[in-house]
Structures are given as structure tokens and as C-alpha cells.
Amino acid sequence: MARRRQAVTIKHVAADAGVSLQTVSRVINNEPNVSPDMKRRVQASIDRLGYVPSIAAQRMSGSRSYLILALNDRERTIADWQARQGTDWVDQMLLGGMLKCAEHGYRMIFELVDTHSDHVERELLSAIAALQPDGIILTPPHSDNPQLVRLLARQNIPFARIGSQETGTGIPLSMDDEGSARRATTHLIDRGHRRIGFIAGSPEYNLSGWRVAGWQDAMAEAGLATDGLLAAGDFTYASGERAARELLTAASPPTAIIASNDQMALATLEVARGLGLDVPAALSVISFDNTPLVHFTQPPLTAIDQPIAATTSKAVELIIASQTQAGLSAAVTVISGDLVERGSVAACPAAAGG
């Protein structure tokens, strides 16, 4: 049996270069107190031996773990995974976060935490103790959970709050939910629609309210009423069905509907089909998220593309910057999504009377 090749360690590099382990660690961590000649000497040994720095070696400096911990809501994430319905929030988080971490020699660890649990603080403290992360990324609804925010503030660990507009604690990043809803509404108004319905997301998420506000603002600016055009949802398909049926069977139904996520938009398409309404000839539909599913609906859905990967990438960047830069801006970092036009929007039908 062939012998397994012994892995090259930091000790091998130190011996080859004739320097201490701490010197090799300082070179690996790109610390400033290393002379150019010493850097070249150690790097030559690294290249000659084919050494790949490990997190354990990087931790020898004692100041960083080179880990970023990203938290997502356990209940909703597991439900999405089990349903296998094409939601890709986690995929996009990993795409943006892992690639940005890799650029800086970091690793991203993904954990699920139930924001409703009585033991949420214990769970989070346990993860922090085990991993000792250099920073933490919170996603909705964790981002605005006062209990978690206070806990992390006490731990003195940099943390980013995706989907939050609160300044003063943590690093807030917004995906411009209000502006995106305004953009979607204006897109429909420009095509002659005057009765534009809106299906809201779960009130547990602050971003749900921002999306409603964006729709209301755009309607008000155009001098259009919103009475009877707002329906409650909670981001599930079933809630989208109920909300769409409520809107489309009203005495004065909308000629267009904006749904706060793709699952509720899919439900809207199905309800419209059951009522004999052609999309987009009789009803235009716009969704939020732009998950893979919307490419394959009939018709393909026009959608707000949520910049999840770009936002997570920026969160990682700001956390790492906070390790070495004092006085980072406390302002909310805004990363706006795009409106991706497909086949579910058309000009308002003349029969609807505008």
C-alpha cells in the first residue's frame, strides 16, 4: 500500500527558512512588522514546499480566527430546503460570502439559528465559543432582533445586519426594498396601470413594511388610490393564494399585482389561471427575489432581482475592514436590486378602464 504523503505544515516552512514559527505566521498573515527580505525568504520556502496556509496556522498570531459566521433563520431555511421549491437565498449568500472570504484568506461558516427559540442566546453563544469568529452576518429576521443585536454588541465582535436600516449598533446593509418596490410600481404605472395591487410579506420582517411603503409612495406620487389594493401575506405559497384571491375577486380588482416574493407570485399566477385571467393580457404580475423558478413559469415572471450575493459580499468586506480600520462609516450601506423584465407585464388592458 502506498504511503500517504505527509502534509506540509508551518513547522516545515519555519525549519526550511530557518526562522521561528511566529515569523512564518506573521508572513502568512501579511502583518506589517516583517522586513521585505524576511518575507521573500519565507515565501520562497512556502513555494518550494508547496505549503498551503491553514486556519490553524493563521490563528497562531492570536489576533484573528479568519472565520466569518453567517446566521440564517432555521425554521424558514429548513422549510425551504424540505419543500425543494427552488428558493436560493442560502445559495446566493454562500456565493457572495464565500468568494469574498476567499479573496482575503477567510472562511465562511454557515449556521442556522431559530429566532423564536427560548434558547437562541445559548445557541449563539455556543457557536461563538466554538468558532471564535472574527465577525458575524445576521440576515432577516435576525438582523432586527433586539435580543440578538444586544447580545452581539456585548460580545464586542463586528457584525453585519443584512436587511436593516438601524444605525448605531452593528454594520447595517439594505437591499433598498423600498426603492425596489417603488421601481416595480412605477414600471406598471408607466404601462397605464392605475389599480395596482400589492401582496405584503410577513410582518416579522421589517423589509416587508419597506416594500409596502415603496408601493404606497409611488402610487401617491402618481395620484393613485391604494384603498382595497393591499393584501396580507407571509411569504408562503398558501398565503399568496389567499391574498391573490382576495384581490382578484374584489368588486374592483387590480389590473396588476406586485407580490413580495416569488412563492406568492407563483400563487398569484395560479389563482389568475383558475379565474380565467390571462397573464399578462388581463393581469400583469411582478415578483420579488428572482429565484430560478421564475424563469420557467408561464409566462416567465418579471421580477425584482434581490442582490443577495452582492450584499453578503459587501458585509464580509466591511467586517474584515473593521478589523484594521477605525472609524468606518456608520451609515447604512445600500445595494439596490434590478428589475428584470420578462413576459408577465403588459400595457393595461383598455377594457379595465385604466
XYZ file of C-alpha atoms in Angstrom:
354
model
C 0.000 0.000 0.000
C 1.330 3.411 -0.952
C 2.261 5.626 1.953
C 0.175 8.703 2.419
C 2.190 11.816 1.728
C 2.868 13.802 4.883
C 1.188 17.192 4.840
C 3.491 20.195 4.807
C 2.988 22.244 7.952
C 4.076 25.635 9.229
C 6.817 23.850 11.168
C 8.326 22.543 7.927
C 8.309 26.033 6.463
C 9.938 27.517 9.574
C 12.667 24.858 9.550
C 13.324 25.284 5.822
C 13.545 29.061 6.117
C 15.473 28.948 9.368
C 13.043 31.210 11.201
C 10.601 30.946 14.076
C 7.001 29.763 13.806
C 5.870 33.261 14.776
C 7.789 34.783 11.874
C 6.153 32.415 9.395
C 2.777 33.246 10.928
C 3.402 36.980 10.549
C 4.291 36.494 6.888
C 1.200 34.353 6.247
C -0.991 36.954 7.944
C 0.657 39.759 5.990
C 1.496 41.664 9.143
C 3.444 44.929 8.754
C 6.339 44.202 11.158
C 8.193 41.856 8.782
C 11.090 43.020 6.623
C 10.882 42.577 2.817
C 13.906 40.243 2.877
C 12.289 38.034 5.522
C 9.032 37.947 3.547
C 10.882 36.802 0.431
C 12.799 34.180 2.399
C 9.688 32.686 3.975
C 7.691 32.894 0.753
C 10.460 31.038 -1.083
C 10.159 28.183 1.434
C 6.371 28.194 1.121
C 6.626 27.938 -2.672
C 9.368 25.297 -2.574
C 7.499 23.061 -0.132
C 4.040 23.648 -1.596
C 2.692 24.772 1.746
C -0.968 25.846 1.911
C -1.733 28.007 4.978
C -4.364 26.538 7.273
C -6.736 28.378 9.548
C -4.934 26.799 12.491
C -1.646 28.305 11.323
C -3.209 31.682 10.759
C -4.636 31.612 14.273
C -1.146 31.386 15.733
C -0.917 35.159 15.576
C -3.533 35.167 18.327
C -5.481 38.105 16.936
C -7.814 36.555 14.371
C -9.638 33.313 13.654
C -10.095 34.024 9.924
C -13.682 32.804 10.178
C -16.879 34.706 9.378
C -20.049 33.210 10.839
C -23.230 33.723 8.796
C -26.571 33.111 10.510
C -29.871 32.350 8.825
C -33.335 31.607 10.193
C -33.542 27.885 10.958
C -37.299 27.362 10.631
C -37.736 29.077 7.265
C -34.486 27.737 5.794
C -35.283 24.124 6.642
C -38.837 24.532 5.353
C -37.475 25.860 2.054
C -34.953 23.041 1.754
C -37.548 20.363 2.534
C -40.058 21.840 0.066
C -37.394 21.838 -2.702
C -39.192 24.696 -4.422
C -36.191 26.477 -5.870
C -35.615 29.201 -3.278
C -31.958 30.184 -3.429
C -31.369 32.749 -0.676
C -28.790 30.480 1.006
C -27.092 29.678 -2.316
C -26.708 33.378 -3.071
C -25.401 34.073 0.429
C -22.762 31.397 0.022
C -21.868 32.617 -3.459
C -21.204 36.177 -2.356
C -19.845 35.453 1.098
C -17.537 32.537 0.359
C -15.933 34.159 -2.670
C -15.249 37.410 -0.810
C -13.897 35.490 2.188
C -11.558 33.544 -0.084
C -10.149 36.782 -1.503
C -8.951 37.710 1.983
C -7.864 34.274 3.223
C -11.001 33.809 5.325
C -13.575 31.032 5.507
C -17.316 31.446 5.942
C -19.226 29.147 8.293
C -22.996 28.896 7.866
C -25.241 28.253 10.880
C -28.997 28.091 11.398
C -30.499 29.742 14.476
C -34.185 29.793 15.415
C -35.028 33.392 16.259
C -38.171 32.202 18.085
C -36.340 29.826 20.403
C -36.128 30.475 24.133
C -32.568 29.202 23.842
C -31.445 31.463 20.998
C -28.852 33.268 23.138
C -27.406 29.976 24.353
C -27.218 28.650 20.788
C -25.442 31.738 19.526
C -23.016 31.943 22.449
C -22.184 28.264 21.963
C -21.373 28.854 18.273
C -19.254 31.888 19.125
C -17.325 29.976 21.805
C -16.661 27.051 19.474
C -15.688 29.033 16.374
C -14.393 32.331 17.777
C -15.366 34.118 14.550
C -13.853 37.439 13.523
C -17.300 38.625 12.549
C -20.922 37.603 12.212
C -23.509 38.191 9.492
C -27.160 38.434 10.508
C -29.942 38.005 7.964
C -33.669 38.831 8.333
C -35.386 38.467 10.735
C -32.271 38.120 12.929
C -30.985 41.486 11.693
C -33.553 43.417 13.700
C -33.976 41.003 16.587
C -33.155 43.241 19.617
C -32.171 40.226 21.705
C -29.536 39.059 19.216
C -28.300 42.555 18.453
C -27.769 43.332 22.146
C -26.036 40.000 22.667
C -23.566 40.561 19.843
C -22.896 44.126 20.926
C -21.855 42.778 24.343
C -19.510 40.239 22.726
C -17.501 43.009 21.065
C -17.491 41.141 17.736
C -18.057 43.050 14.477
C -21.394 42.041 12.979
C -23.256 42.969 9.830
C -27.040 43.298 9.687
C -28.382 42.484 6.221
C -31.828 43.949 5.682
C -31.515 46.509 8.461
C -31.641 50.289 8.386
C -30.833 50.825 12.066
C -27.574 52.634 12.717
C -25.591 52.732 15.938
C -25.162 49.005 16.523
C -23.563 46.653 14.017
C -22.986 47.292 10.326
C -26.358 47.837 8.582
C -26.820 46.884 4.931
C -30.009 47.442 2.955
C -31.073 45.913 -0.351
C -33.212 49.004 -0.971
C -36.526 47.187 -0.574
C -38.463 50.428 -0.557
C -36.770 51.706 -3.697
C -37.259 48.366 -5.451
C -40.997 48.347 -4.698
C -41.221 51.921 -5.942
C -39.402 50.903 -9.138
C -41.756 47.974 -9.741
C -44.827 50.149 -9.154
C -43.581 52.905 -11.467
C -42.893 50.275 -14.126
C -46.571 49.324 -14.055
C -47.829 52.922 -13.879
C -45.757 53.749 -16.962
C -47.659 50.997 -18.773
C -51.026 52.511 -17.986
C -51.971 50.571 -14.856
C -53.911 52.554 -12.265
C -55.209 49.826 -9.952
C -52.071 48.055 -8.778
C -52.453 45.509 -6.000
C -49.726 44.607 -3.536
C -49.256 41.367 -1.579
C -47.206 42.100 1.548
C -44.715 39.747 3.170
C -44.523 38.599 6.764
C -44.753 41.456 9.287
C -41.954 39.734 11.223
C -39.566 41.137 8.609
C -39.024 44.918 8.617
C -38.346 44.764 4.894
C -41.990 43.770 4.338
C -43.083 47.174 5.599
C -40.475 48.960 3.484
C -41.784 47.273 0.342
C -45.334 48.312 1.151
C -44.098 51.863 1.766
C -42.347 51.962 -1.616
C -45.523 50.864 -3.399
C -47.630 53.379 -1.477
C -45.198 56.235 -2.206
C -45.145 55.526 -5.947
C -48.935 55.320 -6.061
C -49.297 58.570 -4.106
C -46.818 60.375 -6.363
C -48.925 59.335 -9.347
C -52.135 60.471 -7.621
C -53.465 56.923 -7.402
C -55.508 55.427 -4.574
C -54.452 52.268 -2.737
C -57.705 51.550 -0.901
C -58.623 47.892 -1.131
C -55.405 47.049 -3.008
C -53.188 45.795 -0.169
C -53.427 42.151 0.880
C -51.531 40.402 3.675
C -49.170 37.504 3.039
C -46.343 35.800 4.920
C -44.022 34.742 2.052
C -45.644 31.291 1.731
C -47.421 29.968 -1.359
C -50.638 29.413 0.620
C -50.719 32.993 1.853
C -50.132 34.180 -1.718
C -53.151 32.173 -2.867
C -55.379 33.737 -0.224
C -54.125 37.250 -0.913
C -54.394 36.971 -4.698
C -57.924 35.565 -4.479
C -58.919 38.389 -2.143
C -57.628 40.994 -4.598
C -58.853 39.408 -7.821
C -62.398 38.637 -6.627
C -62.993 42.121 -5.218
C -65.633 44.384 -6.729
C -62.898 46.492 -8.366
C -59.982 44.112 -8.919
C -56.484 45.332 -9.823
C -55.092 45.116 -13.341
C -51.641 44.398 -11.919
C -50.245 42.797 -8.760
C -46.835 43.071 -7.131
C -46.066 40.113 -4.863
C -43.424 40.420 -2.138
C -41.695 37.175 -3.077
C -41.639 34.542 -5.811
C -43.704 31.950 -3.949
C -46.605 34.369 -3.582
C -46.198 35.474 -7.204
C -46.436 31.844 -8.346
C -49.621 31.511 -6.320
C -50.960 34.669 -7.986
C -50.385 33.144 -11.422
C -52.287 30.027 -10.393
C -55.224 31.954 -8.933
C -55.416 34.115 -12.057
C -55.423 30.996 -14.218
C -58.234 29.495 -12.159
C -60.284 32.674 -12.584
C -59.782 32.660 -16.340
C -57.491 35.711 -16.327
C -54.720 35.672 -18.881
C -51.313 36.915 -17.735
C -50.295 39.440 -18.952
C -53.238 40.291 -21.240
C -55.726 40.695 -18.378
C -53.383 40.867 -15.390
C -49.753 41.936 -15.046
C -47.615 40.398 -12.273
C -44.268 41.441 -10.785
C -42.403 39.493 -8.128
C -39.543 39.990 -5.671
C -36.499 37.671 -5.373
C -35.903 36.433 -8.938
C -35.206 32.852 -7.874
C -34.613 30.193 -10.576
C -38.300 29.238 -10.632
C -39.466 32.485 -12.235
C -37.557 31.740 -15.431
C -39.788 28.736 -16.099
C -43.268 29.953 -15.198
C -45.831 30.611 -17.922
C -45.282 33.383 -18.671
C -41.803 33.949 -17.179
C -42.101 36.433 -14.333
C -40.847 39.986 -14.382
C -39.089 40.295 -11.007
C -37.006 42.452 -8.729
C -33.629 40.750 -8.519
C -32.578 40.802 -4.864
C -28.786 41.438 -4.710
C -28.214 38.816 -2.004
C -24.768 37.724 -3.191
C -23.520 41.287 -3.637
C -24.874 42.313 -0.224
C -23.321 39.340 1.585
C -20.041 40.005 -0.200
C -20.132 43.615 0.965
C -20.959 42.500 4.512
C -17.853 40.307 4.563
C -15.755 43.141 3.161
C -16.948 45.593 5.826
C -16.415 43.097 8.653
C -12.849 42.419 7.550
C -12.185 46.136 7.112
C -13.415 46.760 10.649
C -10.557 44.575 11.950
C -7.951 47.060 10.814
C -9.741 50.353 10.143
C -11.052 52.576 12.885
C -13.954 54.894 12.269
C -15.726 53.041 9.475
C -18.828 54.859 8.283
C -21.857 54.128 10.454
C -24.251 54.913 7.605
C -26.442 52.231 6.042
C -24.801 50.619 3.013
C -27.419 50.380 0.267
C -27.142 47.858 -2.567
C -30.066 48.173 -4.947
C -31.681 45.379 -6.910
C -32.576 45.446 -10.589
C -35.942 44.992 -12.275
C -35.618 42.053 -14.668
C -38.252 42.297 -17.393
C -39.802 39.113 -18.734
C -43.247 38.198 -20.031
C -45.645 38.800 -17.138
C -46.180 42.540 -17.668
C -48.117 44.234 -20.464
C -49.869 47.537 -21.025
C -53.083 47.974 -19.053
C -55.985 46.421 -20.978
C -58.356 49.045 -22.366
C -61.322 47.007 -21.068
C -60.221 47.707 -17.500
C -60.868 51.380 -17.998
C -57.389 52.447 -16.701
